[in-house]
Short mmCIF file of C-alpha atoms in Angstrom, two decimals:
data_model
loop_
_atom_site.label_atom_id
_atom_site.label_comp_id
_atom_site.label_asym_id
_atom_site.label_seq_id
_atom_site.Cartn_x
_atom_site.Cartn_y
_atom_site.Cartn_z
CA MET T 33 -105.26 -89.90 -126.57
CA ALA T 34 -108.05 -91.25 -128.60
CA ALA T 35 -110.69 -88.83 -129.71
CA ARG T 36 -113.94 -88.88 -127.80
CA ARG T 37 -116.81 -90.80 -129.55
CA SER T 38 -120.37 -89.47 -129.67
CA ARG T 39 -122.80 -91.43 -127.55
CA ILE T 40 -126.07 -91.33 -129.43
CA PRO T 41 -129.09 -93.58 -128.51
CA ALA T 42 -131.17 -95.50 -130.83
CA THR T 43 -135.01 -94.96 -131.02
CA LYS T 44 -137.34 -97.80 -130.47
CA TYR T 45 -140.28 -97.20 -132.86
CA PRO T 46 -142.02 -100.55 -133.40
CA VAL T 47 -142.21 -101.94 -136.93
CA GLU T 48 -144.71 -104.48 -138.36
CA ARG T 49 -144.26 -105.52 -141.98
CA PHE T 50 -146.27 -107.65 -144.29
CA THR T 51 -146.94 -108.12 -148.02
CA LEU T 52 -150.33 -108.45 -149.73
CA ASP T 53 -151.00 -111.11 -152.26
CA ASN T 54 -150.82 -108.41 -154.99
CA GLY T 55 -147.25 -107.58 -154.02
CA LEU T 56 -147.91 -104.47 -152.08
CA ARG T 57 -145.43 -104.10 -149.18
CA VAL T 58 -146.89 -102.60 -145.92
CA VAL T 59 -145.12 -101.13 -142.98
CA LEU T 60 -147.03 -100.19 -139.78
CA THR T 61 -145.45 -98.30 -136.78
CA PRO T 62 -147.93 -97.71 -133.98
CA ASP T 63 -147.57 -94.69 -131.62
CA ARG T 64 -150.51 -93.99 -129.37
CA SER T 65 -149.14 -90.87 -127.85
CA ALA T 66 -151.39 -88.51 -129.89
CA PRO T 67 -154.53 -89.08 -132.08
CA VAL T 68 -152.70 -88.37 -135.36
CA ILE T 69 -151.55 -90.64 -138.26
CA GLY T 70 -149.17 -90.18 -141.15
CA VAL T 71 -149.88 -92.27 -144.28
CA ALA T 72 -147.35 -92.62 -147.11
CA VAL T 73 -147.34 -94.48 -150.39
CA VAL T 74 -143.99 -94.67 -152.15
CA TYR T 75 -143.73 -95.88 -155.82
CA ASP T 76 -140.34 -97.15 -157.10
CA VAL T 77 -140.41 -94.68 -160.06
CA GLY T 78 -138.58 -91.51 -160.25
CA ILE T 79 -136.70 -89.03 -162.45
CA ARG T 80 -134.15 -91.77 -163.44
CA SER T 81 -136.96 -94.03 -164.61
CA GLU T 82 -138.39 -91.78 -167.27
CA PRO T 83 -137.58 -92.78 -170.85
CA GLU T 84 -135.73 -90.57 -173.44
CA GLY T 85 -138.11 -88.09 -174.98
CA ARG T 86 -140.17 -88.10 -171.90
CA SER T 87 -138.12 -85.91 -169.66
CA GLY T 88 -140.22 -84.54 -166.73
CA PHE T 89 -142.72 -87.30 -167.06
CA ALA T 90 -142.25 -88.68 -163.49
CA HIS T 91 -142.98 -85.20 -162.11
CA LEU T 92 -145.88 -84.68 -164.45
CA PHE T 93 -147.40 -87.96 -163.36
CA GLU T 94 -147.16 -86.89 -159.78
CA HIS T 95 -149.56 -84.07 -160.70
CA LEU T 96 -151.87 -86.36 -162.68
CA MET T 97 -152.32 -88.69 -159.71
CA PHE T 98 -154.18 -85.81 -157.95
CA GLN T 99 -156.66 -85.21 -160.85
CA GLY T 100 -159.25 -87.84 -160.00
CA SER T 101 -159.33 -91.60 -159.82
CA GLU T 102 -161.47 -94.61 -160.41
CA ASN T 103 -164.27 -93.59 -158.15
CA LEU T 104 -163.57 -89.93 -157.44
CA GLU T 105 -163.80 -86.88 -159.62
CA LYS T 106 -161.09 -84.22 -159.91
CA LEU T 107 -160.28 -82.43 -156.67
CA ALA T 108 -162.28 -84.90 -154.57
CA HIS T 109 -159.04 -86.24 -153.02
CA PHE T 110 -158.41 -82.67 -151.78
CA ARG T 111 -161.89 -82.27 -150.32
CA HIS T 112 -161.87 -85.60 -148.53
CA VAL T 113 -158.48 -85.05 -146.79
CA GLN T 114 -159.09 -81.40 -145.91
CA GLY T 115 -162.65 -82.14 -144.87
CA ALA T 116 -161.23 -84.54 -142.18
CA GLY T 117 -158.80 -81.94 -140.96
CA GLY T 118 -155.87 -83.31 -142.79
CA THR T 119 -153.10 -82.18 -145.06
CA PHE T 120 -151.67 -83.96 -148.09
CA ASN T 121 -148.97 -83.69 -150.83
CA GLY T 122 -146.66 -85.58 -153.13
CA SER T 123 -143.12 -85.18 -154.44
CA THR T 124 -140.90 -86.66 -157.14
CA HIS T 125 -137.37 -87.74 -156.42
CA LEU T 126 -134.56 -89.36 -158.40
CA ASP T 127 -135.45 -92.85 -157.34
CA TYR T 128 -139.14 -92.66 -156.19
CA THR T 129 -142.36 -90.67 -156.04
CA ASP T 130 -144.40 -90.38 -152.82
CA TYR T 131 -147.88 -89.39 -151.90
CA PHE T 132 -148.78 -88.68 -148.29
CA GLU T 133 -151.35 -87.41 -145.78
CA THR T 134 -151.37 -86.32 -142.11
CA LEU T 135 -154.85 -86.93 -140.58
CA PRO T 136 -156.60 -87.34 -137.27
CA SER T 137 -156.46 -91.08 -136.55
CA ASN T 138 -160.17 -91.56 -136.91
CA ALA T 139 -159.83 -90.79 -140.67
CA LEU T 140 -157.40 -93.79 -141.18
CA GLU T 141 -159.89 -95.68 -143.42
CA ARG T 142 -160.60 -92.50 -145.47
CA ALA T 143 -156.82 -92.25 -146.25
CA LEU T 144 -156.51 -95.91 -147.18
CA PHE T 145 -159.54 -95.80 -149.48
CA LEU T 146 -158.18 -92.66 -151.21
CA GLU T 147 -154.71 -94.13 -151.85
CA ALA T 148 -156.17 -97.48 -152.82
CA ASP T 149 -158.49 -95.91 -155.32
CA ARG T 150 -155.85 -94.02 -157.25
CA MET T 151 -153.53 -97.06 -157.11
CA ARG T 152 -156.24 -98.84 -159.09
CA GLY T 153 -156.13 -96.10 -161.72
CA PRO T 154 -155.99 -92.35 -161.96
CA ARG T 155 -158.50 -90.52 -164.16
CA LEU T 156 -156.43 -89.79 -167.34
CA THR T 157 -158.07 -87.59 -169.91
CA GLU T 158 -156.82 -85.26 -172.58
CA GLU T 159 -158.22 -82.26 -170.66
CA THR T 160 -156.53 -83.23 -167.44
CA LEU T 161 -153.21 -84.02 -169.18
CA ARG T 162 -153.00 -80.70 -171.14
CA ASN T 163 -154.00 -78.77 -167.99
CA GLN T 164 -151.25 -80.43 -165.88
CA VAL T 165 -148.68 -80.04 -168.57
CA ASP T 166 -149.39 -76.28 -168.42
CA VAL T 167 -149.04 -76.42 -164.59
CA VAL T 168 -145.67 -78.11 -164.78
CA LYS T 169 -144.47 -75.65 -167.44
CA GLU T 170 -145.42 -72.78 -165.17
CA GLU T 171 -143.54 -74.50 -162.22
CA ILE T 172 -140.56 -74.68 -164.44
CA ARG T 173 -140.75 -70.93 -165.27
CA VAL T 174 -141.21 -70.03 -161.57
CA ASN T 175 -138.63 -72.36 -160.00
CA VAL T 176 -135.95 -72.43 -162.83
CA LEU T 177 -136.29 -70.10 -165.77
CA ASN T 178 -137.30 -66.96 -164.02
CA ARG T 179 -135.43 -67.44 -160.77
CA PRO T 180 -131.89 -66.58 -159.86
CA TYR T 181 -129.78 -69.86 -159.57
CA GLY T 182 -132.84 -71.80 -160.79
CA GLY T 183 -131.88 -75.50 -160.98
CA PHE T 184 -128.45 -74.91 -159.39
CA PRO T 185 -126.84 -77.29 -158.82
CA TRP T 186 -129.41 -80.23 -158.83
CA LEU T 187 -130.20 -79.80 -162.47
CA THR T 188 -127.00 -78.20 -163.73
CA LEU T 189 -124.41 -80.52 -162.19
CA PRO T 190 -125.61 -84.03 -163.12
CA PRO T 191 -124.93 -83.57 -166.87
CA VAL T 192 -121.33 -82.58 -166.01
CA MET T 193 -120.77 -85.59 -163.81
CA PHE T 194 -122.66 -88.27 -165.72
CA ASP T 195 -122.98 -89.38 -169.32
CA THR T 196 -126.21 -91.53 -169.48
CA PHE T 197 -129.61 -90.05 -170.03
CA PRO T 198 -131.16 -91.41 -166.75
CA ASN T 199 -128.48 -89.87 -164.60
CA ALA T 200 -127.78 -86.63 -166.56
CA HIS T 201 -130.93 -85.34 -167.96
CA ASP T 202 -133.14 -82.49 -166.75
CA GLY T 203 -135.72 -83.99 -164.35
CA TYR T 204 -138.06 -81.08 -164.62
CA GLY T 205 -138.32 -81.79 -168.27
CA SER T 206 -138.19 -79.89 -171.54
CA PHE T 207 -141.26 -78.01 -172.79
CA ASP T 208 -141.03 -80.05 -176.01
CA ASP T 209 -141.12 -83.38 -174.28
CA LEU T 210 -144.01 -82.36 -171.96
CA GLU T 211 -146.12 -80.97 -174.79
CA SER T 212 -145.66 -84.17 -176.85
CA ALA T 213 -146.93 -86.43 -174.07
CA THR T 214 -150.20 -88.22 -174.89
CA VAL T 215 -152.94 -89.92 -172.77
CA ALA T 216 -151.59 -93.19 -174.02
CA ASP T 217 -148.11 -92.37 -172.79
CA ALA T 218 -149.56 -91.64 -169.38
CA ALA T 219 -151.59 -94.85 -169.33
CA ASP T 220 -148.47 -96.84 -170.27
CA PHE T 221 -146.41 -95.10 -167.58
CA PHE T 222 -149.07 -96.03 -164.92
CA ARG T 223 -149.24 -99.72 -166.10
CA ARG T 224 -145.47 -99.99 -166.03
CA TYR T 225 -144.52 -98.22 -162.82
CA TYR T 226 -147.64 -97.72 -160.58
CA ALA T 227 -148.01 -101.44 -159.87
CA SER T 228 -148.96 -102.75 -156.44
CA GLY T 229 -145.84 -104.81 -156.57
CA ASN T 230 -143.87 -101.56 -157.22
CA ALA T 231 -145.23 -99.70 -154.07
CA VAL T 232 -144.85 -99.49 -150.38
CA LEU T 233 -147.59 -98.34 -148.05
CA ALA T 234 -146.49 -97.07 -144.55
CA VAL T 235 -148.81 -95.91 -141.65
CA SER T 236 -147.45 -94.42 -138.58
CA GLY T 237 -149.09 -93.03 -135.39
CA ASP T 238 -152.22 -93.72 -133.44
CA ILE T 239 -153.29 -97.15 -134.95
CA ASP T 240 -154.16 -100.52 -133.57
CA VAL T 241 -152.10 -102.97 -135.71
CA ALA T 242 -154.70 -105.63 -135.94
CA GLU T 243 -157.39 -103.13 -137.02
CA ALA T 244 -154.99 -101.32 -139.36
CA THR T 245 -153.99 -104.58 -141.02
CA GLU T 246 -157.60 -105.45 -141.65
CA LEU T 247 -158.33 -101.93 -143.25
CA VAL T 248 -155.26 -102.21 -145.39
CA THR T 249 -156.18 -105.69 -146.53
CA ARG T 250 -159.77 -104.58 -147.23
CA HIS T 251 -158.88 -101.50 -149.29
CA PHE T 252 -155.70 -102.66 -151.10
CA GLY T 253 -156.25 -106.39 -151.23
CA ASP T 254 -158.29 -106.30 -154.44
CA VAL T 255 -156.01 -103.83 -156.27
CA PRO T 256 -154.96 -105.78 -159.44
CA ALA T 257 -151.76 -107.48 -159.03
CA ARG T 258 -148.97 -106.24 -161.27
CA LEU T 259 -145.30 -107.13 -160.77
CA ALA T 260 -142.65 -104.48 -160.38
CA PRO T 261 -140.82 -103.75 -163.55
CA GLN T 262 -137.22 -104.76 -163.80
CA ARG T 263 -135.18 -101.85 -162.65
CA PRO T 264 -132.54 -100.63 -165.19
CA ASP T 265 -128.89 -100.66 -164.23
CA PHE T 266 -127.96 -96.97 -163.81
CA THR T 267 -124.32 -97.66 -162.97
CA GLU T 268 -121.68 -95.21 -164.46
CA PRO T 269 -117.84 -95.33 -164.05
CA ASP T 270 -116.21 -92.85 -161.72
CA LEU T 271 -114.47 -89.75 -163.14
CA THR T 272 -110.74 -90.10 -163.79
CA ALA T 273 -110.21 -86.42 -164.92
CA GLU T 274 -111.89 -83.34 -163.52
CA ARG T 275 -114.88 -82.01 -165.50
CA ARG T 276 -115.67 -78.26 -165.47
CA THR T 277 -118.23 -76.15 -167.13
CA SER T 278 -119.83 -72.75 -166.68
CA TYR T 279 -122.89 -70.85 -167.79
CA THR T 280 -124.36 -67.37 -167.51
CA ASP T 281 -127.40 -66.89 -165.34
CA ALA T 282 -129.00 -63.65 -166.53
CA LEU T 283 -130.85 -63.26 -163.08
CA ALA T 284 -127.99 -64.19 -160.77
CA PRO T 285 -126.52 -61.22 -158.81
CA LEU T 286 -123.39 -63.10 -157.60
CA PRO T 287 -121.17 -65.89 -159.02
CA ALA T 288 -121.49 -69.35 -157.60
CA VAL T 289 -119.83 -72.65 -157.88
CA ALA T 290 -120.71 -76.31 -157.02
CA GLY T 291 -118.45 -79.31 -157.01
CA ALA T 292 -119.28 -83.02 -156.62
CA TRP T 293 -117.55 -86.27 -156.07
CA ARG T 294 -118.88 -89.90 -156.52
CA VAL T 295 -119.35 -91.70 -153.20
CA PRO T 296 -119.87 -95.41 -152.33
CA ASP T 297 -123.15 -97.04 -153.06
CA PRO T 298 -125.50 -95.92 -150.34
CA VAL T 299 -127.41 -99.18 -150.34
CA THR T 300 -124.96 -102.00 -150.97
CA ASP T 301 -121.97 -100.33 -149.23
CA PHE T 302 -123.71 -98.37 -146.37
CA ALA T 303 -120.71 -98.66 -144.05
CA GLY T 304 -118.56 -97.11 -146.69
CA TYR T 305 -121.15 -94.49 -147.46
CA LEU T 306 -121.75 -93.20 -143.99
CA PRO T 307 -118.40 -91.53 -143.41
CA TYR T 308 -119.17 -89.22 -146.43
CA VAL T 309 -122.39 -88.23 -144.90
CA VAL T 310 -120.58 -87.17 -141.74
CA LEU T 311 -117.78 -85.52 -143.60
CA ALA T 312 -120.15 -83.26 -145.52
CA GLU T 313 -121.43 -82.02 -142.25
CA VAL T 314 -117.89 -81.59 -140.76
CA LEU T 315 -117.06 -79.41 -143.62
CA THR T 316 -120.12 -77.14 -143.93
CA ASP T 317 -122.52 -77.41 -140.96
CA GLY T 318 -122.40 -74.49 -138.79
CA ASP T 319 -120.07 -71.61 -138.20
CA ALA T 320 -117.48 -73.74 -136.57
CA SER T 321 -117.27 -76.14 -139.64
CA ARG T 322 -114.10 -76.46 -141.62
CA LEU T 323 -115.11 -74.75 -144.81
CA VAL T 324 -117.29 -72.15 -143.23
CA GLU T 325 -114.69 -71.02 -140.86
CA ARG T 326 -111.96 -70.91 -143.73
CA LEU T 327 -113.97 -69.51 -146.78
CA VAL T 328 -116.62 -67.43 -145.26
CA GLN T 329 -115.16 -66.15 -141.92
CA ARG T 330 -111.40 -66.08 -142.49
CA ASP T 331 -110.71 -65.63 -146.27
CA ARG T 332 -114.19 -64.08 -147.05
CA THR T 333 -113.91 -65.59 -150.53
CA VAL T 334 -117.55 -66.86 -150.42
CA THR T 335 -120.65 -65.39 -148.89
CA SER T 336 -122.47 -68.78 -148.24
CA LEU T 337 -121.63 -72.42 -148.31
CA GLY T 338 -123.40 -75.76 -148.14
CA GLY T 339 -122.53 -79.43 -148.34
CA TYR T 340 -124.64 -82.54 -148.64
CA LEU T 341 -125.14 -85.88 -150.01
CA GLY T 342 -127.32 -86.52 -153.03
CA PHE T 343 -128.39 -84.03 -155.70
CA MET T 344 -131.72 -83.45 -153.91
CA GLY T 345 -130.11 -83.22 -150.40
CA ASP T 346 -131.36 -86.36 -148.40
CA PRO T 347 -128.57 -88.83 -147.92
CA PHE T 348 -130.87 -91.67 -146.88
CA ASP T 349 -133.39 -91.77 -149.74
CA VAL T 350 -130.94 -92.23 -152.75
CA ARG T 351 -129.40 -94.99 -154.71
CA ASP T 352 -126.19 -95.23 -156.60
CA PRO T 353 -124.80 -93.37 -158.55
CA THR T 354 -124.75 -90.39 -156.29
CA ALA T 355 -122.40 -87.84 -154.98
CA LEU T 356 -121.11 -85.50 -152.22
CA LEU T 357 -121.77 -81.80 -153.17
CA LEU T 358 -120.20 -78.67 -152.03
CA GLN T 359 -121.71 -75.34 -153.27
CA ALA T 360 -120.87 -71.76 -152.57
CA HIS T 361 -122.02 -68.19 -153.57
CA LEU T 362 -119.13 -65.74 -154.14
CA PRO T 363 -118.95 -62.02 -153.66
CA PRO T 364 -118.80 -59.79 -156.80
CA GLY T 365 -115.71 -60.54 -158.90
CA GLY T 366 -115.08 -63.65 -156.77
CA ASP T 367 -112.41 -66.17 -157.90
CA VAL T 368 -113.95 -69.57 -158.55
CA ASP T 369 -110.65 -71.19 -159.03
CA LYS T 370 -109.30 -70.00 -155.75
CA VAL T 371 -112.36 -71.28 -153.94
CA LEU T 372 -111.97 -74.76 -155.42
CA ARG T 373 -108.27 -74.67 -154.50
CA THR T 374 -109.09 -73.80 -150.92
CA MET T 375 -111.57 -76.63 -150.72
CA ASP T 376 -108.92 -78.90 -151.83
CA GLU T 377 -106.51 -77.60 -149.33
CA GLU T 378 -108.91 -78.11 -146.48
CA LEU T 379 -109.74 -81.66 -147.68
CA ASP T 380 -106.07 -82.44 -147.70
CA ARG T 381 -105.52 -80.93 -144.28
CA LEU T 382 -108.35 -82.90 -142.68
CA ALA T 383 -107.15 -86.11 -144.35
CA THR T 384 -103.51 -85.54 -143.16
CA ASP T 385 -103.96 -83.79 -139.82
CA GLY T 386 -107.35 -85.21 -138.69
CA LEU T 387 -110.08 -83.48 -136.69
CA THR T 388 -109.76 -81.27 -133.72
CA ASP T 389 -110.84 -82.36 -130.19
CA GLY T 390 -114.59 -82.53 -130.01
CA GLU T 391 -115.12 -81.69 -133.66
CA LEU T 392 -116.51 -85.04 -134.70
CA ALA T 393 -118.66 -85.60 -131.58
CA ARG T 394 -120.12 -82.08 -131.96
CA THR T 395 -121.02 -82.76 -135.59
CA GLN T 396 -122.54 -86.20 -134.87
CA ALA T 397 -124.59 -84.95 -132.10
CA ARG T 398 -125.97 -82.19 -134.30
CA MET T 399 -126.75 -84.71 -137.05
CA ALA T 400 -128.50 -87.09 -134.61
CA THR T 401 -130.65 -84.21 -133.34
CA HIS T 402 -131.79 -83.52 -136.92
CA LEU T 403 -132.47 -87.20 -137.58
CA LEU T 404 -134.54 -87.50 -134.40
CA ARG T 405 -136.47 -84.31 -135.07
CA ASP T 406 -137.28 -85.32 -138.71
CA THR T 407 -138.93 -88.54 -137.67
CA ASP T 408 -140.54 -87.34 -134.41
CA ALA T 409 -143.72 -86.31 -136.41
CA VAL T 410 -145.62 -89.31 -137.60
CA LEU T 411 -145.54 -88.36 -141.24
CA GLY T 412 -141.76 -88.00 -141.21
CA ARG T 413 -141.55 -91.39 -139.69
CA ALA T 414 -144.00 -92.92 -142.27
CA LEU T 415 -142.05 -91.36 -145.17
CA ARG T 416 -138.69 -92.47 -143.97
CA MET T 417 -139.79 -95.99 -143.28
CA ALA T 418 -141.58 -96.35 -146.65
CA VAL T 419 -138.36 -95.35 -148.48
CA LEU T 420 -136.15 -97.60 -146.31
CA GLU T 421 -138.47 -100.47 -147.10
CA GLN T 422 -138.55 -99.67 -150.76
CA GLN T 423 -134.81 -99.37 -151.28
CA ARG T 424 -133.40 -101.70 -148.61
CA GLY T 425 -136.19 -103.86 -147.20
CA GLU T 426 -135.18 -102.42 -143.72
CA PRO T 427 -137.74 -99.91 -142.43
CA GLY T 428 -136.41 -100.48 -138.92
CA LEU T 429 -133.09 -98.98 -139.96
CA LEU T 430 -134.78 -95.60 -139.09
CA ASN T 431 -134.24 -96.57 -135.44
CA GLU T 432 -130.57 -97.18 -135.89
CA LEU T 433 -129.62 -94.25 -138.07
CA PRO T 434 -128.69 -91.86 -135.31
CA ARG T 435 -126.54 -94.32 -133.63
CA LEU T 436 -124.84 -95.54 -136.87
CA VAL T 437 -123.97 -91.86 -137.60
CA GLY T 438 -122.45 -91.72 -134.08
CA ASP T 439 -120.47 -94.77 -134.71
CA VAL T 440 -118.43 -93.29 -137.61
CA THR T 441 -114.76 -92.85 -136.56
CA GLU T 442 -112.33 -90.07 -137.21
CA GLU T 443 -110.19 -92.49 -139.25
CA GLN T 444 -113.20 -93.18 -141.51
CA VAL T 445 -113.96 -89.45 -142.08
CA ARG T 446 -110.20 -88.81 -142.85
CA ALA T 447 -110.16 -91.64 -145.30
CA ALA T 448 -113.28 -90.34 -147.05
CA ALA T 449 -111.73 -86.81 -147.27
CA ALA T 450 -108.63 -88.28 -148.83
CA THR T 451 -110.68 -89.69 -151.77
CA LEU T 452 -112.12 -86.30 -152.77
CA ARG T 453 -109.36 -85.44 -155.24
CA PRO T 454 -109.60 -82.76 -157.93
CA GLU T 455 -109.33 -85.37 -160.71
CA ARG T 456 -112.48 -87.01 -159.46
CA ARG T 457 -114.53 -83.79 -159.25
CA ALA T 458 -117.25 -82.47 -161.52
CA ALA T 459 -117.84 -78.68 -161.10
CA VAL T 460 -120.20 -76.12 -162.44
CA GLU T 461 -119.64 -72.29 -162.27
CA VAL T 462 -122.52 -69.78 -162.42
CA VAL T 463 -121.47 -66.54 -164.13
CA ALA T 464 -123.54 -63.68 -162.63
CA GLY T 465 -125.39 -62.03 -165.42
CA GLY T 466 -127.72 -60.14 -163.11
CA ALA T 467 -125.10 -58.19 -161.27
CA ARG T 468 -125.33 -54.38 -161.57
#
């Protein structure tokens, strides 16, 4: 009897797209159900874009974009958003940097003015640069250097799997690289990557499309036109032999291990990529999942386990090359080799014997619930649509993602599991130096 397929509906958020004469792509998705808007600007520049000798620069620049702009002094952006009852932030990813606000809908023009003003040019000074270098260095100390498992595995695994600087280097940056950055470097980075032709603006929520279009054109239309830079080719060959390394974490109380396998290109081979997204959840999501049931509950060889696509954990905002990751923390004296062997056994068993009745449908329903929840809020919708436009030119794909996840078949999941062989794996082990 054929396995039951998960029936998952598509959402129907409307999508309006247009491009300004200066190259800025715009996505509008109206939703009049509540007087709230989400505004997101995504620039096609991320950790992989930063040049050698400037590690951490993409993240540093994210900080600099909040330090004043063409018409606003330092901290004015904060005051204008918070004064309207809104919230704001930004974040740096492997393939993009985003800036975003959630505001009452009557503050739409305020948000558009603020984002257009810093798109024209941030206020780059020696004082601001040195101050933000110190801020980023302190962030590295807090999040990596002085924290158990800091940077594991998103910083520690790429240099095992990859050979080129864009894919393998530390995206937080070295102190030497950060300290040697100059205002001229920052200005050149802005001219190259923060071009209107290299950006997407998305607005979601309580908007009138005609009015929003007029406001967007008014505030962004005269931003100087600069074309998007040619995107480098970050392609690397797949592994043909397992790569392993280990390091001692002086603060880690327990050993840990992470393994990763290359997966199909998430943009050009989306149909081939989706089964791996589902596979990661089948293996690790929930107490009934394959690896949790085996490693945590039955064998008790690990204390916690996780699996996901992409080194930063979001499968739908990453380009190639990327990977499926499995990571686990072990009890004191745990056997990393045994854990990896058990993972291999379970992958073989899944590929050979298939899934149990209801296992796939249960996983897909849970994944669809998460997708629907993440885009229920207007800001989540704006961010997802902006990235889908940036990387694929398909913001409306947001409506289809839950259904596409539900369309993945057991045969596709089994075939994906069969490709996760030890000889294609990169793995990094954390030796617990903080155990008493």
